[in-house]
PDB file of C-alpha atoms in Angstrom:
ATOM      1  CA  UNK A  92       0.757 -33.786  66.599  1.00  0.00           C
ATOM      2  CA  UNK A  93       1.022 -37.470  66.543  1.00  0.00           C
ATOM      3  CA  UNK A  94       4.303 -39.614  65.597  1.00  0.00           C
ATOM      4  CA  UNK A  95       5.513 -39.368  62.422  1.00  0.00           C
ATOM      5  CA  UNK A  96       6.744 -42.745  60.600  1.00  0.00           C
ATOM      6  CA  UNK A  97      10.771 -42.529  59.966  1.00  0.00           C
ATOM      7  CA  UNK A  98      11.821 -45.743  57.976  1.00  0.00           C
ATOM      8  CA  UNK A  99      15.136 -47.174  58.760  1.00  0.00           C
ATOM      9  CA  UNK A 100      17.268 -49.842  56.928  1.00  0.00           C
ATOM     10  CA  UNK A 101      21.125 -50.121  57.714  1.00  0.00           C
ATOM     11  CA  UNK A 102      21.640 -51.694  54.089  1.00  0.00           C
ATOM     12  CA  UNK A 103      23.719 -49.000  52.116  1.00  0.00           C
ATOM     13  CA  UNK A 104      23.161 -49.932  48.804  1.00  0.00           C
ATOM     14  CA  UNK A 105      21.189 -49.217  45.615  1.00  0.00           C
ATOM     15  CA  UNK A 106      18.854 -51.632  46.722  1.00  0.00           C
ATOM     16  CA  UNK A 107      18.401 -50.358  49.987  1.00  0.00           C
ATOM     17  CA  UNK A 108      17.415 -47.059  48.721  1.00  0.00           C
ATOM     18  CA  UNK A 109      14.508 -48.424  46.510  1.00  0.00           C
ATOM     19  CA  UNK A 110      13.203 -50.796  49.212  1.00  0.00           C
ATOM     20  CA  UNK A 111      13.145 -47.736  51.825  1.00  0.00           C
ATOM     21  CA  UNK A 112      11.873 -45.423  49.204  1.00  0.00           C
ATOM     22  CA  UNK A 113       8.587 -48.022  48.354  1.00  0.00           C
ATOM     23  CA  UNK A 114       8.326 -48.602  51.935  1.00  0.00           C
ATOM     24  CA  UNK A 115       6.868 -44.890  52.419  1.00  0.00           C
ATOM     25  CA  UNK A 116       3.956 -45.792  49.714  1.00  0.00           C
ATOM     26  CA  UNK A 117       4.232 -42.590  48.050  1.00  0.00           C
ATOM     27  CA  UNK A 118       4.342 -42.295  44.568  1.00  0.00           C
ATOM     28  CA  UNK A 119       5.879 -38.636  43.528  1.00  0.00           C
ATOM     29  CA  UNK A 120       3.439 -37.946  40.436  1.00  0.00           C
ATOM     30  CA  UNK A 121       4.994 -35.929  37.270  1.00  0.00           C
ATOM     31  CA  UNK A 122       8.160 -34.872  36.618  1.00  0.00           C
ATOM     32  CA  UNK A 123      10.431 -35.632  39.647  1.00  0.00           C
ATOM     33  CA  UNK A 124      13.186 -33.509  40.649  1.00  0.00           C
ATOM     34  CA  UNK A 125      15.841 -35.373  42.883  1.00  0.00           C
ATOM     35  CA  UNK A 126      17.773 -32.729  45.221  1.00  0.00           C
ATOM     36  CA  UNK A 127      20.900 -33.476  46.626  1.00  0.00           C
ATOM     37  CA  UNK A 128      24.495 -31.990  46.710  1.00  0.00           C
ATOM     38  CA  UNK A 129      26.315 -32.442  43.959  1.00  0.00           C
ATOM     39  CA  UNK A 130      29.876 -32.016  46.298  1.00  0.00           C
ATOM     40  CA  UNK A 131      32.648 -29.516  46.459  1.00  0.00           C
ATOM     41  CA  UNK A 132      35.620 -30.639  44.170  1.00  0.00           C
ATOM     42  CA  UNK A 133      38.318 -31.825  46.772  1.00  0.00           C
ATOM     43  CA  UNK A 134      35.897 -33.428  48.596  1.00  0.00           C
ATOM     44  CA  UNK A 135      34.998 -37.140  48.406  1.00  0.00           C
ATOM     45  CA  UNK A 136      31.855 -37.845  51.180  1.00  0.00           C
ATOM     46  CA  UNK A 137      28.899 -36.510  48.951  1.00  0.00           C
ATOM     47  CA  UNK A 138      26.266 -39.393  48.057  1.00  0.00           C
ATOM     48  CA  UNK A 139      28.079 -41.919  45.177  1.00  0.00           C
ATOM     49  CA  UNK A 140      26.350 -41.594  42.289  1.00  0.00           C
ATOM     50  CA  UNK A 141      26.425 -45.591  41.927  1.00  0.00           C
ATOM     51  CA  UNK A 142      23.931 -45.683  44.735  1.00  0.00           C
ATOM     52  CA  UNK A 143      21.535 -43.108  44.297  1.00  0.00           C
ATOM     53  CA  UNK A 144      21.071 -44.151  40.325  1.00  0.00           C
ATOM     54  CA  UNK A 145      18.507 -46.867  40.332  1.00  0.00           C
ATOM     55  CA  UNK A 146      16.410 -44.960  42.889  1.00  0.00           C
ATOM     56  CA  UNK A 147      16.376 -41.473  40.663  1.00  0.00           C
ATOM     57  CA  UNK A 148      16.590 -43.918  37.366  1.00  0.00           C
ATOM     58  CA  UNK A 149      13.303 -45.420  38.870  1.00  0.00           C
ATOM     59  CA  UNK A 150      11.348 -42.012  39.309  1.00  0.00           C
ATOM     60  CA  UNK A 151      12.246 -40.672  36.046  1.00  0.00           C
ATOM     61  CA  UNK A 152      13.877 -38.152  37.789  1.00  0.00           C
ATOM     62  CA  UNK A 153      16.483 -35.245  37.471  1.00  0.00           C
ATOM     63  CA  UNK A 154      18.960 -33.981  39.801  1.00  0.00           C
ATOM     64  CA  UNK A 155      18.549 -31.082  40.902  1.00  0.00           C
ATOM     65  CA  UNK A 156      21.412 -28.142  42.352  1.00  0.00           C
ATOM     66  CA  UNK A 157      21.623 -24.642  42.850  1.00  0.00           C
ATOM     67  CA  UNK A 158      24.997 -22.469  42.791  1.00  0.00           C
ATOM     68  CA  UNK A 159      26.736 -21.644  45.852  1.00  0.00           C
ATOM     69  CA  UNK A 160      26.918 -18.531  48.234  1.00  0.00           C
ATOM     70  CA  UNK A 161      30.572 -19.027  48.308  1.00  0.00           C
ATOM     71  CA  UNK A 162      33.403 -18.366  45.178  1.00  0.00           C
ATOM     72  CA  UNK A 163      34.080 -22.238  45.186  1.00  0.00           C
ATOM     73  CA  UNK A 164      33.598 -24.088  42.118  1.00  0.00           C
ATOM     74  CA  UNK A 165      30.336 -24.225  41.961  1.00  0.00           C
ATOM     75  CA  UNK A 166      29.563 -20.397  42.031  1.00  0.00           C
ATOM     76  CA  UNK A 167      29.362 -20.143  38.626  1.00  0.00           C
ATOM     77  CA  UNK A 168      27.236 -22.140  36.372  1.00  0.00           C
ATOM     78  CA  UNK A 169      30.120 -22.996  33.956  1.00  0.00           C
ATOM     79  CA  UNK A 170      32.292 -24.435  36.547  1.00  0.00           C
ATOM     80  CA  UNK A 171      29.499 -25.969  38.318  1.00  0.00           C
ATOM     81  CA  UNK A 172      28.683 -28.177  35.326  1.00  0.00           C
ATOM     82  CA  UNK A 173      32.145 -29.268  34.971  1.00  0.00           C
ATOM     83  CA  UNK A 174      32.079 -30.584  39.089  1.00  0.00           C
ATOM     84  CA  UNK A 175      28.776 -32.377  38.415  1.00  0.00           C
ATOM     85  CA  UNK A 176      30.637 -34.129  35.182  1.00  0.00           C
ATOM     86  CA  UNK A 177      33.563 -34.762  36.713  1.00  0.00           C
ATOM     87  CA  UNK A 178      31.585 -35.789  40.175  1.00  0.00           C
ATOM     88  CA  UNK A 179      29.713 -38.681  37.725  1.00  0.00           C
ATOM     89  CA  UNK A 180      26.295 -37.404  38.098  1.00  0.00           C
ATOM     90  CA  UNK A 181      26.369 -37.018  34.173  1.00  0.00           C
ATOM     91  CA  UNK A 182      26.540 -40.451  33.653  1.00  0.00           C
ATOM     92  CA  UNK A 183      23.585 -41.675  35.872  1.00  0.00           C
ATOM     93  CA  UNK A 184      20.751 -39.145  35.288  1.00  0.00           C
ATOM     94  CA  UNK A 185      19.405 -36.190  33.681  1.00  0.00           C
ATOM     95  CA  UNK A 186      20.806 -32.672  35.653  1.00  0.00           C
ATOM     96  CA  UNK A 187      19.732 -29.328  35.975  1.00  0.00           C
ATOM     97  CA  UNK A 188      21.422 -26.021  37.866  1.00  0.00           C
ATOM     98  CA  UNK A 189      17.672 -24.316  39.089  1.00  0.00           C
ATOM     99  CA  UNK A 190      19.387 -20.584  39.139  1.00  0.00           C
ATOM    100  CA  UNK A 191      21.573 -21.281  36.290  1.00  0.00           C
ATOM    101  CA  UNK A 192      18.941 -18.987  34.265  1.00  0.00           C
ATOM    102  CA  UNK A 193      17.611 -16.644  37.157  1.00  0.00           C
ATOM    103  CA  UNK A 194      15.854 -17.355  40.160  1.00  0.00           C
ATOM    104  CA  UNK A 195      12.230 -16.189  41.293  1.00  0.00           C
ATOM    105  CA  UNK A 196      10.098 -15.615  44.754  1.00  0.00           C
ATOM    106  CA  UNK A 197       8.599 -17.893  46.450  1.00  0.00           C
ATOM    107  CA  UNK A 198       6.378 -16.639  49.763  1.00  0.00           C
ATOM    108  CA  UNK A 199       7.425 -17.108  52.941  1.00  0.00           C
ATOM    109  CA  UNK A 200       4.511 -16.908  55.454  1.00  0.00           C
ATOM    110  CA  UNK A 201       4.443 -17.093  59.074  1.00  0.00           C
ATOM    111  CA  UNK A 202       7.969 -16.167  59.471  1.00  0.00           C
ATOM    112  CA  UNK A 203       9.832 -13.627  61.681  1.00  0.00           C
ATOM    113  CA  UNK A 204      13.248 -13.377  59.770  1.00  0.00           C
ATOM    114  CA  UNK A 205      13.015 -13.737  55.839  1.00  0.00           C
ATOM    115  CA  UNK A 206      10.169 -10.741  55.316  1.00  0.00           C
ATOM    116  CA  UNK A 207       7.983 -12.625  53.238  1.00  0.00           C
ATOM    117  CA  UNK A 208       9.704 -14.616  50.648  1.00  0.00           C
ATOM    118  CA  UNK A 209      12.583 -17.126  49.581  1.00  0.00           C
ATOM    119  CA  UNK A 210      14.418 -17.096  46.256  1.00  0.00           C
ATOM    120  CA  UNK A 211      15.094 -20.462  44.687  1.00  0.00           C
ATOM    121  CA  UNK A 212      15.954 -21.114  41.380  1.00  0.00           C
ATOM    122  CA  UNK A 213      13.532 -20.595  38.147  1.00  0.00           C
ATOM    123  CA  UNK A 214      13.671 -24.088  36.694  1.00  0.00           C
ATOM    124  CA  UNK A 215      11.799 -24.838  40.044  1.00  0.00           C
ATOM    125  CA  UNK A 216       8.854 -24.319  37.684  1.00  0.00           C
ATOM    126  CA  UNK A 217       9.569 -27.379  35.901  1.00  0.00           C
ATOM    127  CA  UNK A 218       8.802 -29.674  38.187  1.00  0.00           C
ATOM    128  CA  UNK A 219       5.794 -31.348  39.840  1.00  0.00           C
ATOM    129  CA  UNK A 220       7.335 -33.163  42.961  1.00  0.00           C
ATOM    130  CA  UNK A 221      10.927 -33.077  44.312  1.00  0.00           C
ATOM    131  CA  UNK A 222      12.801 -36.285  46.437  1.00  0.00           C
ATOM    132  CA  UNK A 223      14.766 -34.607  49.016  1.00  0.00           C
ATOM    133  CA  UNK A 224      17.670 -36.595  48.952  1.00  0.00           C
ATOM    134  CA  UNK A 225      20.396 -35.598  51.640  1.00  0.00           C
ATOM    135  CA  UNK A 226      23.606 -36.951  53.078  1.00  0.00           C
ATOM    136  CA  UNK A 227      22.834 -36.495  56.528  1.00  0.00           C
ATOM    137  CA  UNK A 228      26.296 -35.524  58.300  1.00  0.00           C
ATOM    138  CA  UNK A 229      27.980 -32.315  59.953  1.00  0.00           C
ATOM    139  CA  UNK A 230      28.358 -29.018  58.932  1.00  0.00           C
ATOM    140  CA  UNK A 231      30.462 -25.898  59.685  1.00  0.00           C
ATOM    141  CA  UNK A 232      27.275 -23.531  60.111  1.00  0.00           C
ATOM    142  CA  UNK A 233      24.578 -25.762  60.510  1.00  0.00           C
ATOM    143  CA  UNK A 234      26.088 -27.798  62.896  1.00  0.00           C
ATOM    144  CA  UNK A 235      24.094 -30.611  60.888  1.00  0.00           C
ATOM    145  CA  UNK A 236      23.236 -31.241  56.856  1.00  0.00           C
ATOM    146  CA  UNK A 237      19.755 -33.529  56.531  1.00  0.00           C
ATOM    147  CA  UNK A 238      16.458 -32.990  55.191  1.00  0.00           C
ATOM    148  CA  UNK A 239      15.664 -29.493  56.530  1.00  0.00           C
ATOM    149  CA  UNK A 240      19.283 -27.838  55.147  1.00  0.00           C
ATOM    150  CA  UNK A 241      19.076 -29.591  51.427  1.00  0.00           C
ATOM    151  CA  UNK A 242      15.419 -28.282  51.117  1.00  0.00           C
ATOM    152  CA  UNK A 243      16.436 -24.795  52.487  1.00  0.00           C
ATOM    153  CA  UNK A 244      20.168 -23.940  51.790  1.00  0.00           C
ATOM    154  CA  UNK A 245      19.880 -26.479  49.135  1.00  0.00           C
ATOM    155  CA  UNK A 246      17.014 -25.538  47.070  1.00  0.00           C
ATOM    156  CA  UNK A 247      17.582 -21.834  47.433  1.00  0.00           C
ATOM    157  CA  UNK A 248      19.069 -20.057  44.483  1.00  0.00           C
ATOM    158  CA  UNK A 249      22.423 -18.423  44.595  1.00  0.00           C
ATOM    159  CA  UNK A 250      20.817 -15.140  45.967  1.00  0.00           C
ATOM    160  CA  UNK A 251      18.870 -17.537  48.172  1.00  0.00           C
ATOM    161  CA  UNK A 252      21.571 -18.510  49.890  1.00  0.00           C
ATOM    162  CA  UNK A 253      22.767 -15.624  51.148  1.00  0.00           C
ATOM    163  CA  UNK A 254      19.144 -14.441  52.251  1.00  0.00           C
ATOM    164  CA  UNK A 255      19.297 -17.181  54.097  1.00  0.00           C
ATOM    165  CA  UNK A 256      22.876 -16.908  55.797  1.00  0.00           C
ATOM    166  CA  UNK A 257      22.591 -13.336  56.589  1.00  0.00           C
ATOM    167  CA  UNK A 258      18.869 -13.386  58.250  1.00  0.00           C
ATOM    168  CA  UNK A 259      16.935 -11.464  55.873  1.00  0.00           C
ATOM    169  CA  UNK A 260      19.643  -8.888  55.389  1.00  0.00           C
ATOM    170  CA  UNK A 261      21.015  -9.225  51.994  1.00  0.00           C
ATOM    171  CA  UNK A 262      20.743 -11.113  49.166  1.00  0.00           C
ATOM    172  CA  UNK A 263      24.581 -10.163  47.939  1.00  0.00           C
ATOM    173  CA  UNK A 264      26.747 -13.741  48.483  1.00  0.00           C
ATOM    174  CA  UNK A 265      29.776 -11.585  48.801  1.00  0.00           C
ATOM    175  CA  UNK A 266      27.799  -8.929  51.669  1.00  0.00           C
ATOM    176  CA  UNK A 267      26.491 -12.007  53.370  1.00  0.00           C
ATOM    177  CA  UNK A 268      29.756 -12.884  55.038  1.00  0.00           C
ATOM    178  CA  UNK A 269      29.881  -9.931  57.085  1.00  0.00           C
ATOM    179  CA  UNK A 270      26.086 -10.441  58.856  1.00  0.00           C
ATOM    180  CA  UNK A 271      26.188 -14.346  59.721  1.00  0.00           C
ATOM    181  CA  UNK A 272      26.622 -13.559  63.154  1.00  0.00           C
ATOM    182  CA  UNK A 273      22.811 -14.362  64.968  1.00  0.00           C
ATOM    183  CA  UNK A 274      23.212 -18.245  64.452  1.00  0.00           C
ATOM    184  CA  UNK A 275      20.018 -18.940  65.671  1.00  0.00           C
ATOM    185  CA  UNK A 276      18.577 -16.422  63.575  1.00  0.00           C
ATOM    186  CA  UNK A 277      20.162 -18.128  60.705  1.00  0.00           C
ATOM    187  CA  UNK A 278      18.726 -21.621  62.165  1.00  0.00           C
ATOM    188  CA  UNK A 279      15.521 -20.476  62.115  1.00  0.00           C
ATOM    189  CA  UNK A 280      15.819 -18.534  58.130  1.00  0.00           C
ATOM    190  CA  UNK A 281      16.572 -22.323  57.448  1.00  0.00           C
ATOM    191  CA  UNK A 282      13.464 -23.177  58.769  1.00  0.00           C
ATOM    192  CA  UNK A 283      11.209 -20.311  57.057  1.00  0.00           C
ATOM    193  CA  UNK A 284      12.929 -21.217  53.956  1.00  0.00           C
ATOM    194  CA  UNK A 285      11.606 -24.626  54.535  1.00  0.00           C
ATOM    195  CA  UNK A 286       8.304 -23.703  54.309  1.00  0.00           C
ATOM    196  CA  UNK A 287       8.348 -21.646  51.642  1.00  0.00           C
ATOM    197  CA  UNK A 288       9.941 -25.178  49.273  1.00  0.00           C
ATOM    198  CA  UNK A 289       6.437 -27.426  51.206  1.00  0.00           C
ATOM    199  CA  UNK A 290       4.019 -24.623  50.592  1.00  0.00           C
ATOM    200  CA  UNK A 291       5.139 -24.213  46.665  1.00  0.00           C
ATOM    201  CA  UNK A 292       5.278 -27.843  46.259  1.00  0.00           C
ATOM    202  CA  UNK A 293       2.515 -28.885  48.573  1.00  0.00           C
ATOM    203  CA  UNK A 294       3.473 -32.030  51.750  1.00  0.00           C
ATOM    204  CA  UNK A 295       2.112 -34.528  49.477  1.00  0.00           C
ATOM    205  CA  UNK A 296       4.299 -34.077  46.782  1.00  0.00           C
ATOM    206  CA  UNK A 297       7.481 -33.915  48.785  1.00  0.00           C
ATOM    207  CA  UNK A 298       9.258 -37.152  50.194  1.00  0.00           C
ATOM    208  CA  UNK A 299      12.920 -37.056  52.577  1.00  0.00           C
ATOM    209  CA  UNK A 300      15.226 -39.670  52.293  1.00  0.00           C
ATOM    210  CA  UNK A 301      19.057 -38.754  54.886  1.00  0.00           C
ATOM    211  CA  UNK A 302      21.655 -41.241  53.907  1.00  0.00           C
ATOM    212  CA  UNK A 303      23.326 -41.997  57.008  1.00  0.00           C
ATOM    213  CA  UNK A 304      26.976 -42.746  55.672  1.00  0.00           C
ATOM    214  CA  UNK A 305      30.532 -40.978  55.302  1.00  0.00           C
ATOM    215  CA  UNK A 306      29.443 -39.294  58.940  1.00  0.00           C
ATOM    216  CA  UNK A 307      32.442 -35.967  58.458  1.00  0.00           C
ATOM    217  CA  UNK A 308      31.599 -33.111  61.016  1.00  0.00           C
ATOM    218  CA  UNK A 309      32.336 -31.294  57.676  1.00  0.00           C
ATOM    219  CA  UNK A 310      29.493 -30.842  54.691  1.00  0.00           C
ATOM    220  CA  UNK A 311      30.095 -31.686  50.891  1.00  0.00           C
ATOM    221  CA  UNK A 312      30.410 -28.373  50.674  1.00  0.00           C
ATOM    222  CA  UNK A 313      33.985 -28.117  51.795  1.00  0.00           C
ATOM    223  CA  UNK A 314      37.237 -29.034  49.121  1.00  0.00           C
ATOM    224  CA  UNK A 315      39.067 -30.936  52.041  1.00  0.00           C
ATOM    225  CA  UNK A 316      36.217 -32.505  54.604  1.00  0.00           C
ATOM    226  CA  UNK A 317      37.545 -33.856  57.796  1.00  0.00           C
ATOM    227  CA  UNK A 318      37.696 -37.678  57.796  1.00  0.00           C
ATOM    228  CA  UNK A 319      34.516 -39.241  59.299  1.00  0.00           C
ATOM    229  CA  UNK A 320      35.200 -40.711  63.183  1.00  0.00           C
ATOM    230  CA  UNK A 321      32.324 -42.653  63.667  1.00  0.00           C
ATOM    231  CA  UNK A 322      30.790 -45.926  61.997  1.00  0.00           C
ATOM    232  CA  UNK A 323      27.822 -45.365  59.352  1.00  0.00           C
ATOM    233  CA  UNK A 324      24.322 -45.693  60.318  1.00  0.00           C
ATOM    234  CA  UNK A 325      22.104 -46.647  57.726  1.00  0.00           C
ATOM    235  CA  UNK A 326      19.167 -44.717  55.783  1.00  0.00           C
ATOM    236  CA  UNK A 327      16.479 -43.094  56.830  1.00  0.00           C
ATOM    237  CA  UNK A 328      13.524 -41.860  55.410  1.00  0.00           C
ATOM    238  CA  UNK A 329      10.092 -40.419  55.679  1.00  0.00           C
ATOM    239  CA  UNK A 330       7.184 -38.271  54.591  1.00  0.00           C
ATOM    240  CA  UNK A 331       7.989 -35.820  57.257  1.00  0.00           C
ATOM    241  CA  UNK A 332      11.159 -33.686  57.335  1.00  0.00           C
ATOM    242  CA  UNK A 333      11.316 -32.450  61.081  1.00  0.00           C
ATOM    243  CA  UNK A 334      11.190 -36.116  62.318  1.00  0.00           C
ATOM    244  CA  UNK A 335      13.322 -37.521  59.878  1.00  0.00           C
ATOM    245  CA  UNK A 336      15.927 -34.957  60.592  1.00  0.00           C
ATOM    246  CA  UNK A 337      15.334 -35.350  64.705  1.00  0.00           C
ATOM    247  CA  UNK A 338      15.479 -39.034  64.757  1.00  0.00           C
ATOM    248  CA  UNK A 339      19.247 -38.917  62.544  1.00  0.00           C
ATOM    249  CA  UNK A 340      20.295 -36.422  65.459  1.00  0.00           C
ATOM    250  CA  UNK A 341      18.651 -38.613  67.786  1.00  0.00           C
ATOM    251  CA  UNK A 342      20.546 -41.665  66.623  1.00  0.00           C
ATOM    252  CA  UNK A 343      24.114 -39.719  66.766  1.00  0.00           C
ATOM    253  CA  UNK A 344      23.567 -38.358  70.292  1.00  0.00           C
ATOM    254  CA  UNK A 345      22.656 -41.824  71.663  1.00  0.00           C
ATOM    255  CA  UNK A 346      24.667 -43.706  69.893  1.00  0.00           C
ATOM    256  CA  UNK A 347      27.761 -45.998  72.027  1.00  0.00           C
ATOM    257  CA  UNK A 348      30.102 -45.331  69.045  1.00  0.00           C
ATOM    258  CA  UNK A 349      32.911 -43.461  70.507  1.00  0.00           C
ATOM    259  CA  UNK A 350      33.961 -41.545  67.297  1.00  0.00           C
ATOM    260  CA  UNK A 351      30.608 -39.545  67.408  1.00  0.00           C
ATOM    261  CA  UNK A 352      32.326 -37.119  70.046  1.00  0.00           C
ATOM    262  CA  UNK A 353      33.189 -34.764  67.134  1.00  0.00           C
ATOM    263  CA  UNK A 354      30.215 -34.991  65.187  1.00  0.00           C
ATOM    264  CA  UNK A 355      28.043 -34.374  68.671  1.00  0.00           C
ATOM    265  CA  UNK A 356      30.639 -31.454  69.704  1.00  0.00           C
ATOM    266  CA  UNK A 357      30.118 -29.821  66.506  1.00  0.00           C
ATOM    267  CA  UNK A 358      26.229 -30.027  66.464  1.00  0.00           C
ATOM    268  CA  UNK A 359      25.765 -28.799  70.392  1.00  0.00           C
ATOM    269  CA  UNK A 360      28.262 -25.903  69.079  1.00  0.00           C
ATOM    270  CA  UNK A 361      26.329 -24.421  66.498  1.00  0.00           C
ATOM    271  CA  UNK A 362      22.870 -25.364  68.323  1.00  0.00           C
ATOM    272  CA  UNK A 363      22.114 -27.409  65.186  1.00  0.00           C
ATOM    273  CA  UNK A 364      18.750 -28.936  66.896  1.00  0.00           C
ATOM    274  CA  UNK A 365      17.567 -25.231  66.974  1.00  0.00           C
ATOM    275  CA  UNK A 366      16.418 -25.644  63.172  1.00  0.00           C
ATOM    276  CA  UNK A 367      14.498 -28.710  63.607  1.00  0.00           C
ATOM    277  CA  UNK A 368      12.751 -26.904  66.717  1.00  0.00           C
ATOM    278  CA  UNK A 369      11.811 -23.662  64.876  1.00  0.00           C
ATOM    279  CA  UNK A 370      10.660 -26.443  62.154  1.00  0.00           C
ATOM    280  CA  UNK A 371       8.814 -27.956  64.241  1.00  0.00           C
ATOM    281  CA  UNK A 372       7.031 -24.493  65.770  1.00  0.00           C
ATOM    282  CA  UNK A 373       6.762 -23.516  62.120  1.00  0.00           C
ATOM    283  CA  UNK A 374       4.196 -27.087  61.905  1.00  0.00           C
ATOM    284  CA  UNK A 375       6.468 -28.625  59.434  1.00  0.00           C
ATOM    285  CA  UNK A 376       6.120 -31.855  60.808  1.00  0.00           C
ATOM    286  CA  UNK A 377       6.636 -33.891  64.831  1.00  0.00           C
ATOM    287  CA  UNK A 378       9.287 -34.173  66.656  1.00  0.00           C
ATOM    288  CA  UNK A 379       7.567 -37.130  67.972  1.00  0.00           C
ATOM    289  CA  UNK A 380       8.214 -40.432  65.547  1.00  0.00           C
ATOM    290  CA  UNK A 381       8.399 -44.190  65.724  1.00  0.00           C
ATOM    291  CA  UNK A 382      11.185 -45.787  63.638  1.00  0.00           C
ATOM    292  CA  UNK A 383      10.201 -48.901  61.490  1.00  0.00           C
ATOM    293  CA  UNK A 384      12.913 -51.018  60.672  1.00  0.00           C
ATOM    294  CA  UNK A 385      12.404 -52.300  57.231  1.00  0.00           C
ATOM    295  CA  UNK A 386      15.356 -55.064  57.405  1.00  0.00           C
TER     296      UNK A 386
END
């Protein structure tokens, strides 16, 4: 597979969103959702809605969650709504909970864990291209949240989720918890589930942007994140999720910032590369990329 293009810019700002985003030439065509975590109430590192808002204000878009696998506040629909207010997402763009109404199945082929299909939400229906827009930074399972966990964990439904978590063994979020045990089994669900999102939606109609910023071992999914050790990077994006995800993990591992020890610790824990490489086996995009700087 030849190198995949991964656009880079180290300007955090509205601006530098758009100009990365037109850099990629792609124009999403009808309605756009615009995936991304909405944040755990308590915690403070999910993507400011004061930056992302031109860029989803631009595509006409609507952001785009799913409930959670966990009893936080975003379990239930109700209380989910009321984070996303209070979170200012409201204010910025139009919002939609996929499973808030039920959830359907999408297929899963070529996989060894997930027998056959993925649940993600029903309003999936409503759209005609999605802009997978992740904060890339740690995570207590994952061992890493980019492109590859907000289109699997992310777009799955409620149900999904734990599908996901437990490696094809339940879809109960409150059975899950006791068969989360084969990580790389769960690495690899991630992975299937991945396909399942680019096969419904079709590569061409899919785009990955990882903001680089806010860097917590910890995902937006937790109330009370650890503090971020190391500096922010910048943002990254591309048509291709594996690379963009391998060159973010790329730029941690090498980088000379001395507060990355955490953030590497936790990934090499939790074999958080593992993903990417089933992703990769999967032929969900190269490993192989060249970064063009857009500054």
């Amino acid at each position: 597979m030849s190198k995949a293009k991964v656009y880079f810019t180290k300007d955090l700002s509205s601006n530098g969103l758009i100009k990365i985003y037109e850099a990629l030439g792609i124009n999403l065509k009808g309605k756009v959702a615009v995936k991304i975590s909405t944040g755990e109430p308590g915690g403070h590192n999910f993507l400011n809605p004061n930056l992302i808002a031109p860029l989803v204000n631009k595509l006409n878009g609507t952001i785009v969650e799913n409930c959670t696998a966990y009893r936080g506040r975003r379990f239930e629909a109700a209380e989910h709504w009321k984070a996303i207010k209070e979170h200012g997402f409201l204010d910025i763009a139009p919002c939609d909970i996929l499973d808030e109404e039920g959830e359907i199945k999408i297929p899963v082929n070529g996989g060894k864990h997930l027998k056959g299909y993925n649940l993600v939400g029903d309003h999936i229906k409503n759209y005609d291209s999605m802009l997978m827009l992740s904060h890339f930074k740690g995570h207590a399972m994952g061992g890493f949240g980019g492109a590859l966990k907000n289109m699997s964990i992310g777009v799955a439904s409620r149900n999904g989720k734990a599908w996901i978590h437990s490696v094809g063994y339940t879809e109960d979020p409150d059975i899950m918890w006791k068969h989360t045990d084969d990580q790389d089994g769960f690495l690899e669900s991630m992975a299937e589930a991945c396909k399942s999102v680019i096969d419904y939606f079709k590569p061409q109609n899919l785009v990955y942007i990882n903001v680089a910023n806010n860097l917590s071992i910890d995902c937006d999914c937790d109330s009370n994140p650890h503090d971020p050790e190391m500096e922010d990077i910048g943002i990254f994006a591309s048509c291709d999720p594996v690379a963009v995800d391998q060159c973010c993990y790329d730029q941690i591992m090498n980088s000379s910032d001395n507060g990355k020890i955490s953030l590497v610790n936790r990934m090499l824990e939790k074999n958080a590369i593992h993903t990417v490489e089933e992703a990769y086996n999967l032929k969900l995009g190269s490993r192989e990329y060249e970064i063009i700087n857009i500054d």
